Short mmCIF file of C-alpha atoms in Angstrom, two decimals:
data_model
loop_
_atom_site.label_atom_id
_atom_site.label_comp_id
_atom_site.label_asym_id
_atom_site.label_seq_id
_atom_site.Cartn_x
_atom_site.Cartn_y
_atom_site.Cartn_z
CA UNK I 621 19.70 48.70 4.12
CA UNK I 622 23.24 47.85 2.70
CA UNK I 623 26.41 49.77 3.18
CA UNK I 624 27.76 51.82 0.38
CA UNK I 625 30.94 50.62 -0.77
CA UNK I 626 33.61 52.78 -2.31
CA UNK I 627 36.40 51.08 -4.45
CA UNK I 628 39.21 53.49 -4.85
CA UNK I 629 41.49 52.53 -8.01
CA UNK I 630 38.07 51.06 -9.04
CA UNK I 631 38.61 51.60 -12.90
CA UNK I 632 41.46 48.95 -12.58
CA UNK I 633 40.59 45.47 -13.56
CA UNK I 634 40.37 44.11 -9.94
CA UNK I 635 38.57 47.02 -8.57
CA UNK I 636 36.24 47.20 -11.31
CA UNK I 637 35.48 43.47 -11.04
CA UNK I 638 34.74 43.51 -7.47
CA UNK I 639 32.46 46.64 -8.00
CA UNK I 640 30.63 44.95 -10.60
CA UNK I 641 29.85 41.93 -8.23
CA UNK I 642 28.91 44.00 -5.25
CA UNK I 643 26.56 46.15 -7.48
CA UNK I 644 25.41 42.88 -8.96
CA UNK I 645 24.68 41.74 -5.34
CA UNK I 646 22.62 44.69 -4.42
CA UNK I 647 25.13 46.96 -2.74
CA UNK I 648 25.39 50.99 -3.59
CA UNK I 649 28.83 51.25 -5.11
CA UNK I 650 30.86 54.41 -5.41
CA UNK I 651 33.96 54.14 -7.89
CA UNK I 652 37.10 56.27 -7.08
CA UNK I 653 39.83 57.08 -9.51
CA UNK I 654 42.48 59.72 -9.74
CA UNK I 655 40.53 60.72 -12.88
CA UNK I 656 36.92 61.25 -11.98
CA UNK I 657 35.74 61.23 -15.64
CA UNK I 658 37.04 57.62 -15.97
CA UNK I 659 35.34 56.61 -12.69
CA UNK I 660 32.12 58.07 -13.91
CA UNK I 661 32.47 56.31 -17.02
CA UNK I 662 33.20 52.90 -15.34
CA UNK I 663 30.22 53.62 -13.09
CA UNK I 664 28.02 54.05 -15.94
CA UNK I 665 29.33 51.04 -17.73
CA UNK I 666 28.68 48.71 -14.91
CA UNK I 667 25.18 50.25 -14.46
CA UNK I 668 24.56 49.59 -18.15
CA UNK I 669 25.86 46.04 -17.68
CA UNK I 670 23.60 45.32 -14.84
CA UNK I 671 20.63 47.38 -16.24
CA UNK I 672 20.12 49.39 -12.94
CA UNK I 673 21.40 52.78 -11.32
CA UNK I 674 23.48 51.74 -8.18
CA UNK I 675 26.91 52.79 -9.20
CA UNK I 676 28.37 56.41 -9.20
CA UNK I 677 31.91 57.73 -9.67
CA UNK I 678 34.29 60.42 -8.59
CA UNK I 679 37.92 61.05 -7.63
CA UNK I 680 39.21 58.62 -4.77
CA UNK I 681 38.47 61.51 -2.10
CA UNK I 682 34.73 61.70 -3.38
CA UNK I 683 34.51 58.00 -3.10
CA UNK I 684 36.15 57.75 0.26
CA UNK I 685 33.90 60.35 1.86
CA UNK I 686 30.71 58.36 0.48
CA UNK I 687 31.68 54.91 1.26
CA UNK I 688 30.65 53.21 4.55
CA UNK I 689 33.26 50.63 3.87
CA UNK I 690 36.23 51.70 1.55
CA UNK I 691 38.06 49.33 -0.61
CA UNK I 692 41.55 50.11 -1.89
CA UNK I 693 42.50 48.40 -5.27
CA UNK I 694 45.21 50.67 -6.55
CA UNK I 695 48.74 49.48 -7.70
CA UNK I 696 51.35 49.50 -5.00
CA UNK I 697 53.07 52.30 -6.36
CA UNK I 698 50.13 54.60 -5.52
CA UNK I 699 49.50 52.94 -2.06
CA UNK I 700 51.03 55.45 0.26
CA UNK I 701 49.95 58.58 -1.52
CA UNK I 702 46.26 57.33 -2.22
CA UNK I 703 45.93 56.75 1.58
CA UNK I 704 47.59 60.04 2.75
CA UNK I 705 45.13 61.79 0.54
CA UNK I 706 41.75 60.12 1.97
CA UNK I 707 43.14 59.47 5.42
CA UNK I 708 40.61 61.90 7.15
CA UNK I 709 37.75 60.53 5.17
CA UNK I 710 38.43 57.27 6.59
CA UNK I 711 38.15 57.98 10.24
CA UNK I 712 35.77 55.50 11.86
CA UNK I 713 35.48 53.28 8.76
CA UNK I 714 36.65 49.96 7.71
CA UNK I 715 39.26 49.85 4.99
CA UNK I 716 39.71 46.82 2.84
CA UNK I 717 43.05 46.82 1.52
CA UNK I 718 43.62 44.55 -1.54
CA UNK I 719 46.88 46.12 -2.35
CA UNK I 720 49.83 43.68 -3.34
CA UNK I 721 53.20 45.04 -2.83
CA UNK I 722 54.44 43.96 -6.39
CA UNK I 723 57.87 45.61 -7.25
CA UNK I 724 58.28 45.80 -10.90
CA UNK I 725 59.96 44.67 -13.04
CA UNK I 726 60.25 41.25 -10.85
CA UNK I 727 56.64 41.04 -10.08
CA UNK I 728 56.92 36.99 -9.60
CA UNK I 729 59.40 37.55 -6.89
CA UNK I 730 58.07 38.04 -3.23
CA UNK I 731 59.28 41.54 -2.16
CA UNK I 732 57.67 42.33 0.99
CA UNK I 733 57.98 45.84 2.33
CA UNK I 734 59.79 46.59 5.71
CA UNK I 735 56.62 46.68 7.75
CA UNK I 736 55.95 42.96 6.71
CA UNK I 737 52.94 43.74 4.46
CA UNK I 738 51.23 46.62 2.60
CA UNK I 739 48.19 46.16 4.96
CA UNK I 740 50.25 46.47 8.10
CA UNK I 741 51.95 49.70 6.54
CA UNK I 742 48.46 51.06 5.67
CA UNK I 743 47.15 50.53 9.28
CA UNK I 744 50.38 52.29 10.60
CA UNK I 745 49.66 55.38 8.16
CA UNK I 746 45.89 55.50 9.15
CA UNK I 747 46.22 54.66 12.93
CA UNK I 748 43.70 53.31 15.35
CA UNK I 749 40.67 55.28 13.95
CA UNK I 750 40.52 53.07 10.87
CA UNK I 751 39.93 49.44 10.98
CA UNK I 752 42.15 47.67 8.27
CA UNK I 753 41.22 44.38 6.67
CA UNK I 754 43.12 42.91 3.88
CA UNK I 755 41.66 40.56 1.60
CA UNK I 756 41.15 39.32 -2.39
CA UNK I 757 44.85 39.76 -3.22
CA UNK I 758 44.92 36.35 -4.69
CA UNK I 759 41.74 36.65 -7.03
CA UNK I 760 42.53 36.87 -10.78
CA UNK I 761 40.67 40.00 -12.05
CA UNK I 762 39.88 37.74 -15.07
CA UNK I 763 37.70 35.59 -12.85
CA UNK I 764 35.57 38.59 -11.74
CA UNK I 765 34.49 39.76 -15.19
CA UNK I 766 31.41 37.89 -15.32
CA UNK I 767 29.14 38.97 -12.57
CA UNK I 768 27.65 35.47 -11.67
CA UNK I 769 30.32 33.10 -12.74
CA UNK I 770 31.60 30.92 -10.00
CA UNK I 771 35.30 31.45 -8.90
CA UNK I 772 37.67 28.72 -7.95
CA UNK I 773 39.69 30.78 -5.35
CA UNK I 774 39.38 31.55 -1.95
CA UNK I 775 39.86 34.72 -0.04
CA UNK I 776 42.23 35.17 2.81
CA UNK I 777 40.75 37.68 5.30
CA UNK I 778 43.48 39.16 7.79
CA UNK I 779 42.62 41.80 10.21
CA UNK I 780 43.22 42.46 14.03
CA UNK I 781 39.43 43.16 14.44
CA UNK I 782 37.37 39.94 14.62
CA UNK I 783 34.19 41.63 13.69
CA UNK I 784 35.64 43.76 10.96
CA UNK I 785 36.92 40.67 9.47
CA UNK I 786 33.65 39.03 9.55
CA UNK I 787 32.09 41.90 7.49
CA UNK I 788 34.89 41.38 4.90
CA UNK I 789 34.10 37.60 4.82
CA UNK I 790 30.34 38.37 4.04
CA UNK I 791 31.42 41.06 1.42
CA UNK I 792 33.55 38.12 -0.28
CA UNK I 793 30.47 35.87 -0.12
CA UNK I 794 28.41 38.77 -1.85
CA UNK I 795 30.91 38.87 -4.46
CA UNK I 796 30.53 35.14 -4.93
CA UNK I 797 33.56 33.91 -3.37
CA UNK I 798 34.47 32.01 -0.11
CA UNK I 799 36.10 34.35 2.47
CA UNK I 800 38.06 32.43 5.36
CA UNK I 801 39.18 34.01 8.58
CA UNK I 802 42.93 33.95 8.27
CA UNK I 803 44.09 35.86 11.18
CA UNK I 804 45.83 39.02 12.47
CA UNK I 805 46.44 41.65 10.03
CA UNK I 806 50.31 40.51 10.28
CA UNK I 807 49.05 37.46 8.54
CA UNK I 808 48.38 39.43 5.24
CA UNK I 809 52.10 38.89 4.51
CA UNK I 810 51.10 35.50 3.47
CA UNK I 811 48.21 36.48 1.07
CA UNK I 812 50.33 39.27 -0.37
CA UNK I 813 53.38 37.11 -0.94
CA UNK I 814 51.12 34.37 -2.47
CA UNK I 815 50.17 36.66 -5.30
CA UNK I 816 54.00 36.68 -6.61
CA UNK I 817 53.84 33.02 -6.22
CA UNK I 818 50.61 32.89 -8.43
CA UNK I 819 52.01 35.26 -11.01
CA UNK I 820 55.08 32.92 -11.31
CA UNK I 821 52.72 29.97 -11.70
CA UNK I 822 50.90 31.57 -14.30
CA UNK I 823 54.04 32.11 -16.20
CA UNK I 824 55.72 28.55 -15.53
CA UNK I 825 52.68 26.59 -16.50
CA UNK I 826 50.95 28.87 -19.14
CA UNK I 827 47.88 30.03 -17.02
CA UNK I 828 46.19 33.32 -16.55
CA UNK I 829 43.95 32.50 -13.58
CA UNK I 830 45.71 30.32 -11.08
CA UNK I 831 44.41 30.78 -7.45
CA UNK I 832 44.34 29.18 -4.18
CA UNK I 833 42.05 26.97 -2.01
CA UNK I 834 42.12 26.13 1.63
CA UNK I 835 41.60 22.45 1.99
CA UNK I 836 40.22 20.45 4.89
CA UNK I 837 37.22 22.98 5.65
CA UNK I 838 33.81 21.34 5.60
CA UNK I 839 31.69 22.23 2.69
CA UNK I 840 29.60 25.67 3.23
CA UNK Y 457 69.53 3.70 -8.36
CA UNK Y 458 67.83 6.23 -6.29
CA UNK Y 459 69.54 8.99 -4.31
CA UNK Y 460 69.80 8.54 -0.40
CA UNK Y 461 67.61 11.01 1.25
CA UNK Y 462 68.51 12.26 4.76
CA UNK Y 463 66.18 13.65 6.97
CA UNK Y 464 67.53 15.90 9.74
CA UNK Y 465 65.09 16.30 12.47
CA UNK Y 466 63.79 13.00 11.28
CA UNK Y 467 62.25 11.92 14.41
CA UNK Y 468 59.72 14.69 14.58
CA UNK Y 469 56.17 14.17 13.08
CA UNK Y 470 56.79 16.05 9.73
CA UNK Y 471 60.10 14.51 9.24
CA UNK Y 472 59.22 11.06 10.20
CA UNK Y 473 56.16 11.33 8.00
CA UNK Y 474 58.09 12.27 4.82
CA UNK Y 475 60.78 9.53 5.53
CA UNK Y 476 58.24 7.05 5.89
CA UNK Y 477 56.78 8.09 2.57
CA UNK Y 478 60.07 8.25 0.63
CA UNK Y 479 61.10 4.66 2.03
CA UNK Y 480 57.71 3.56 1.03
CA UNK Y 481 58.62 4.95 -2.57
CA UNK Y 482 61.91 3.01 -2.45
CA UNK Y 483 64.41 5.52 -1.50
CA UNK Y 484 67.38 4.76 0.85
CA UNK Y 485 66.43 7.02 3.83
CA UNK Y 486 68.86 8.09 6.76
CA UNK Y 487 67.09 9.64 9.88
CA UNK Y 488 69.05 12.12 11.53
CA UNK Y 489 68.49 13.63 15.14
CA UNK Y 490 70.33 15.15 17.84
CA UNK Y 491 69.95 11.95 19.78
CA UNK Y 492 71.31 8.92 17.59
CA UNK Y 493 69.44 6.31 19.65
CA UNK Y 494 65.98 8.09 18.85
CA UNK Y 495 67.02 8.15 15.11
CA UNK Y 496 68.00 4.61 15.11
CA UNK Y 497 64.66 3.79 16.99
CA UNK Y 498 62.71 5.73 14.49
CA UNK Y 499 64.57 4.07 11.56
CA UNK Y 500 63.54 0.59 12.91
CA UNK Y 501 60.12 1.64 13.48
CA UNK Y 502 59.66 2.77 9.85
CA UNK Y 503 61.19 -0.46 8.50
CA UNK Y 504 59.16 -2.63 10.72
CA UNK Y 505 55.96 -0.92 9.33
CA UNK Y 506 57.10 -1.34 5.75
CA UNK Y 507 58.59 -4.70 6.16
CA UNK Y 508 61.77 -3.90 4.40
CA UNK Y 509 65.35 -2.68 5.39
CA UNK Y 510 65.82 0.80 3.99
CA UNK Y 511 66.08 3.29 6.83
CA UNK Y 512 69.03 3.85 9.05
CA UNK Y 513 69.45 6.48 11.73
CA UNK Y 514 72.10 8.53 13.54
CA UNK Y 515 72.98 11.83 14.76
CA UNK Y 516 72.24 14.81 12.35
CA UNK Y 517 75.87 14.91 11.07
CA UNK Y 518 75.84 11.16 10.27
CA UNK Y 519 72.83 11.48 8.29
CA UNK Y 520 74.07 14.66 6.51
CA UNK Y 521 77.24 12.89 5.64
CA UNK Y 522 75.31 10.05 3.95
CA UNK Y 523 72.56 11.65 2.36
CA UNK Y 524 72.82 12.76 -1.32
CA UNK Y 525 69.75 14.97 -0.75
CA UNK Y 526 69.52 16.37 2.72
CA UNK Y 527 65.94 17.39 4.27
CA UNK Y 528 65.81 19.66 7.07
CA UNK Y 529 62.67 19.41 9.31
CA UNK Y 530 63.98 20.71 12.78
CA UNK Y 531 61.84 23.36 14.86
CA UNK Y 532 62.76 26.80 13.92
CA UNK Y 533 64.58 27.39 17.08
CA UNK Y 534 67.12 24.60 15.96
CA UNK Y 535 67.45 25.75 12.45
CA UNK Y 536 70.78 27.95 12.66
CA UNK Y 537 72.54 25.56 15.16
CA UNK Y 538 71.67 22.36 13.12
CA UNK Y 539 73.05 24.11 9.79
CA UNK Y 540 75.91 25.14 11.20
CA UNK Y 541 76.52 21.74 12.84
CA UNK Y 542 76.45 20.10 9.30
CA UNK Y 543 77.56 22.92 6.84
CA UNK Y 544 80.82 21.17 5.66
CA UNK Y 545 78.75 17.94 5.04
CA UNK Y 546 76.31 19.63 2.75
CA UNK Y 547 78.86 21.00 0.21
CA UNK Y 548 77.87 20.22 -3.25
CA UNK Y 549 74.38 18.71 -2.18
CA UNK Y 550 70.92 19.88 -2.29
CA UNK Y 551 69.29 20.84 0.78
CA UNK Y 552 65.43 20.82 1.29
CA UNK Y 553 64.42 23.16 3.81
CA UNK Y 554 61.12 22.48 5.37
CA UNK Y 555 61.71 24.84 8.15
CA UNK Y 556 58.66 27.31 9.16
CA UNK Y 557 59.80 30.24 11.32
CA UNK Y 558 57.14 29.82 14.01
CA UNK Y 559 57.90 32.00 16.94
CA UNK Y 560 55.99 30.61 19.84
CA UNK Y 561 53.59 31.63 21.62
CA UNK Y 562 51.94 33.24 18.80
CA UNK Y 563 52.42 30.48 16.26
CA UNK Y 564 49.37 31.45 14.42
CA UNK Y 565 50.81 34.96 13.78
CA UNK Y 566 53.22 35.49 10.54
CA UNK Y 567 56.51 36.47 11.91
CA UNK Y 568 59.22 36.20 9.04
CA UNK Y 569 62.73 36.64 9.80
CA UNK Y 570 64.80 39.58 9.01
CA UNK Y 571 66.28 37.69 5.98
CA UNK Y 572 62.56 37.33 4.73
CA UNK Y 573 62.33 33.73 5.12
CA UNK Y 574 64.09 30.80 6.95
CA UNK Y 575 65.00 29.46 3.52
CA UNK Y 576 66.96 32.39 2.43
CA UNK Y 577 68.57 32.68 6.08
CA UNK Y 578 69.72 28.96 5.24
CA UNK Y 579 71.01 29.59 1.85
CA UNK Y 580 73.06 32.82 3.30
CA UNK Y 581 74.40 30.54 6.13
CA UNK Y 582 75.39 27.74 3.72
CA UNK Y 583 76.95 29.81 0.85
CA UNK Y 584 76.76 28.99 -2.91
CA UNK Y 585 78.20 25.32 -2.53
CA UNK Y 586 74.72 24.25 -1.37
CA UNK Y 587 71.53 24.60 -3.29
CA UNK Y 588 68.71 25.37 -1.08
CA UNK Y 589 65.39 24.43 -2.14
CA UNK Y 590 62.20 25.02 0.23
CA UNK Y 591 59.31 22.88 0.28
CA UNK Y 592 56.52 20.82 2.35
CA UNK Y 593 55.75 23.55 4.89
CA UNK Y 594 52.20 23.50 4.43
CA UNK Y 595 51.71 19.91 4.64
CA UNK Y 596 50.04 18.70 8.00
CA UNK Y 597 52.18 16.01 9.45
CA UNK Y 598 48.79 14.16 10.28
CA UNK Y 599 48.22 13.56 6.45
CA UNK Y 600 51.56 11.69 6.03
CA UNK Y 601 51.12 9.17 8.88
CA UNK Y 602 49.68 6.77 6.55
CA UNK Y 603 52.26 5.98 3.80
CA UNK Y 604 49.80 5.52 1.00
CA UNK Y 605 46.89 7.79 1.75
CA UNK Y 606 45.92 10.70 -0.56
CA UNK Y 607 46.87 14.09 0.63
CA UNK Y 608 44.66 17.03 -0.30
CA UNK Y 609 47.49 19.55 0.00
CA UNK Y 610 49.97 20.96 -2.78
CA UNK Y 611 53.61 21.58 -2.19
CA UNK Y 612 55.10 24.90 -3.04
CA UNK Y 613 58.67 24.49 -4.35
CA UNK Y 614 60.74 27.41 -4.21
CA UNK Y 615 64.35 27.69 -5.22
CA UNK Y 616 66.95 29.64 -7.39
CA UNK Y 617 67.93 26.69 -9.12
CA UNK Y 618 65.24 25.38 -11.70
CA UNK Y 619 66.85 21.86 -11.78
CA UNK Y 620 67.19 21.55 -8.07
CA UNK Y 621 63.38 22.66 -7.93
CA UNK Y 622 62.62 19.99 -10.60
CA UNK Y 623 64.21 17.35 -8.40
CA UNK Y 624 62.20 18.41 -5.26
CA UNK Y 625 59.07 18.52 -7.37
CA UNK Y 626 59.87 14.74 -8.02
CA UNK Y 627 60.54 14.13 -4.39
CA UNK Y 628 56.99 15.54 -3.77
CA UNK Y 629 55.48 13.16 -6.21
CA UNK Y 630 57.34 10.18 -4.73
CA UNK Y 631 55.90 11.09 -1.38
CA UNK Y 632 52.30 11.29 -2.96
CA UNK Y 633 51.93 14.98 -3.22
CA UNK Y 634 51.74 17.44 -6.09
CA UNK Y 635 54.86 19.51 -6.02
CA UNK Y 636 54.63 22.85 -7.82
CA UNK Y 637 57.34 25.13 -9.13
CA UNK Y 638 56.66 28.24 -7.10
CA UNK Y 639 59.54 30.36 -8.20
CA UNK Y 640 62.66 32.01 -6.51
CA UNK Y 641 63.98 30.81 -3.00
CA UNK Y 642 62.65 34.44 -1.87
CA UNK Y 643 59.13 33.21 -2.67
CA UNK Y 644 59.57 30.70 0.27
CA UNK Y 645 58.24 33.82 2.15
CA UNK Y 646 54.77 32.98 0.86
CA UNK Y 647 54.98 29.28 2.06
CA UNK Y 648 56.49 29.80 5.31
CA UNK Y 649 54.12 32.69 6.15
CA UNK Y 650 51.03 30.28 4.95
CA UNK Y 651 51.76 27.80 7.76
CA UNK Y 652 50.88 30.32 10.42
CA UNK Y 653 47.69 31.07 8.37
CA UNK Y 654 46.84 27.34 8.15
CA UNK Y 655 47.36 26.93 12.18
CA UNK Y 656 45.00 29.88 12.72
CA UNK Y 657 42.39 28.55 10.27
CA UNK Y 658 42.69 24.87 12.17
CA UNK Y 659 42.03 26.82 15.51
CA UNK Y 660 39.10 29.14 14.31
CA UNK Y 661 37.45 26.37 12.11
CA UNK Y 662 38.12 23.23 14.61
CA UNK Y 663 40.31 21.53 12.23
CA UNK Y 664 43.48 19.53 12.29
CA UNK Y 665 44.68 19.22 8.66
CA UNK Y 666 43.83 22.20 6.74
CA UNK Y 667 46.08 22.69 3.74
CA UNK Y 668 46.33 24.49 0.43
CA UNK Y 669 45.67 23.84 -3.42
CA UNK Y 670 46.61 25.82 -6.47
CA UNK Y 671 43.58 26.01 -8.64
CA UNK Y 672 43.74 26.60 -12.41
CA UNK Y 673 46.36 23.93 -12.97
CA UNK Y 674 45.62 21.36 -15.61
CA UNK Y 675 44.83 18.13 -13.90
CA UNK Y 676 48.09 15.76 -13.75
#
C-alpha cells in the first residue's frame, strides 16, 4: 500500500501540479491550505480530472496529520509560520521541503537566508524528530500541469538521511521526473539558488519553463 | 585583434584546459602561476600541442599586468592572497572568477563564504575599478583536455555589468562551451554551490565529469 502524501500549500501551482502527478501515480493525496474550502475544491478538481477519488483536502494541519510523507510548497514568506503551525504533527515523518527563499521584488537575485538555505532552516526549526529532504525547487509548475507529459528537468534531492533521500528520489520518479541524489541538506543551497537563476534566464531569454539537467549520468 | 587573456593559476587543470582552448581559438594567452618556471613550461607545452606560439607564462603578477581580460582559476585557499597580490594590475579590467569556495575535507558539501559567494568577495576586495564576472565553475577539467572536443555542460555567467557578462558569454563560446546570462554577481552562489553538488554526484554515481545543462532554451 502506498504512503499518503500531504501537500501543504497544495492549492498553489507547484503544489497542485505535484499533487496531480502523485494522485495520477496512485498515491493517496491530501491537499493542505490555509483555506480548507480552497483545499477541498482543489482536491475535487484533481479527482475530477483523473476520474477517481484519491484526493482529499483541508487546512494545513489537517493535511499534516494525515500524511505519511508531508510536502511543503508554500511561498517563502509563509515558510516559518506554516512549519510552526504543524510541527508536532510532523514528528517521526519525512518532510519534503520545496520552498525557495525568494525575496520580492528581486526574485531573480539569489538571496539565501542566514541558515544557508530554507531547508536547513526548516530542519533547525523542526529538530531531529523530523527528517527534512529538499527537492523539486527547479521544476516549473507549467511543466506539471499535464499529469503524464514528459518534463525536461531533473530534481536535485538533498538530505542528511540517505534512505529518506531515496524515498524522495522514488517520489520524483512517480511524478514523472528524474530525481538525483545531490548530497547533504546543506546542498539545498544550490537548488534553491538555482531557482533565482532560472527566473533570470526565463526573463532574459523570453522563456517560461527553463530548467536544469545533470549531464554525464548514464541513461536510466 | 583579439584581447589577451591572462589565466592566473593557469598551471592547474581547470586553468590550463581553458588556456588551451582559448589559444586554440586564436587568443593570445598568458599563463600565471606562483612559480614562473612552471607557468613558462605550461605555456611551452600548450604552444607545442597547438603547433603555434601564442602562449607565454610568468608569475601571477606578470600575467595580470599583460592580460586585457584576467581569469582567476586558483584554489579557494589562495583566492584572497592572489587577488591582493595583483589588485592594482587589475584596475579598469574585467576579472573572470572561476573560483569555487570548496572547504576541504568536505568538498562535496556546500559551504558558501559569509559574502554569499567567492565572486562577490572578490568584487568587494577589488572595488568598483574592476568588473568581476563569474563563470566556468561547473565544467569538469577532464572535459577541457582536448581542445576541440564537444563539452556537455553549460556555463552560468553571473555579473552586475551586462556588457561584461556578454564578453564572458563570448569567451565561453570561444572555448567551445555554451555560456548563458545567469544574472547578477550574487547569483554566482548558485554556480559555486552546484560544484559541490556535482562532486557529490560524481562520487555517488561513479562518474568523473558530471555537469549541468539549462533546459528550455532554443537551440543555438
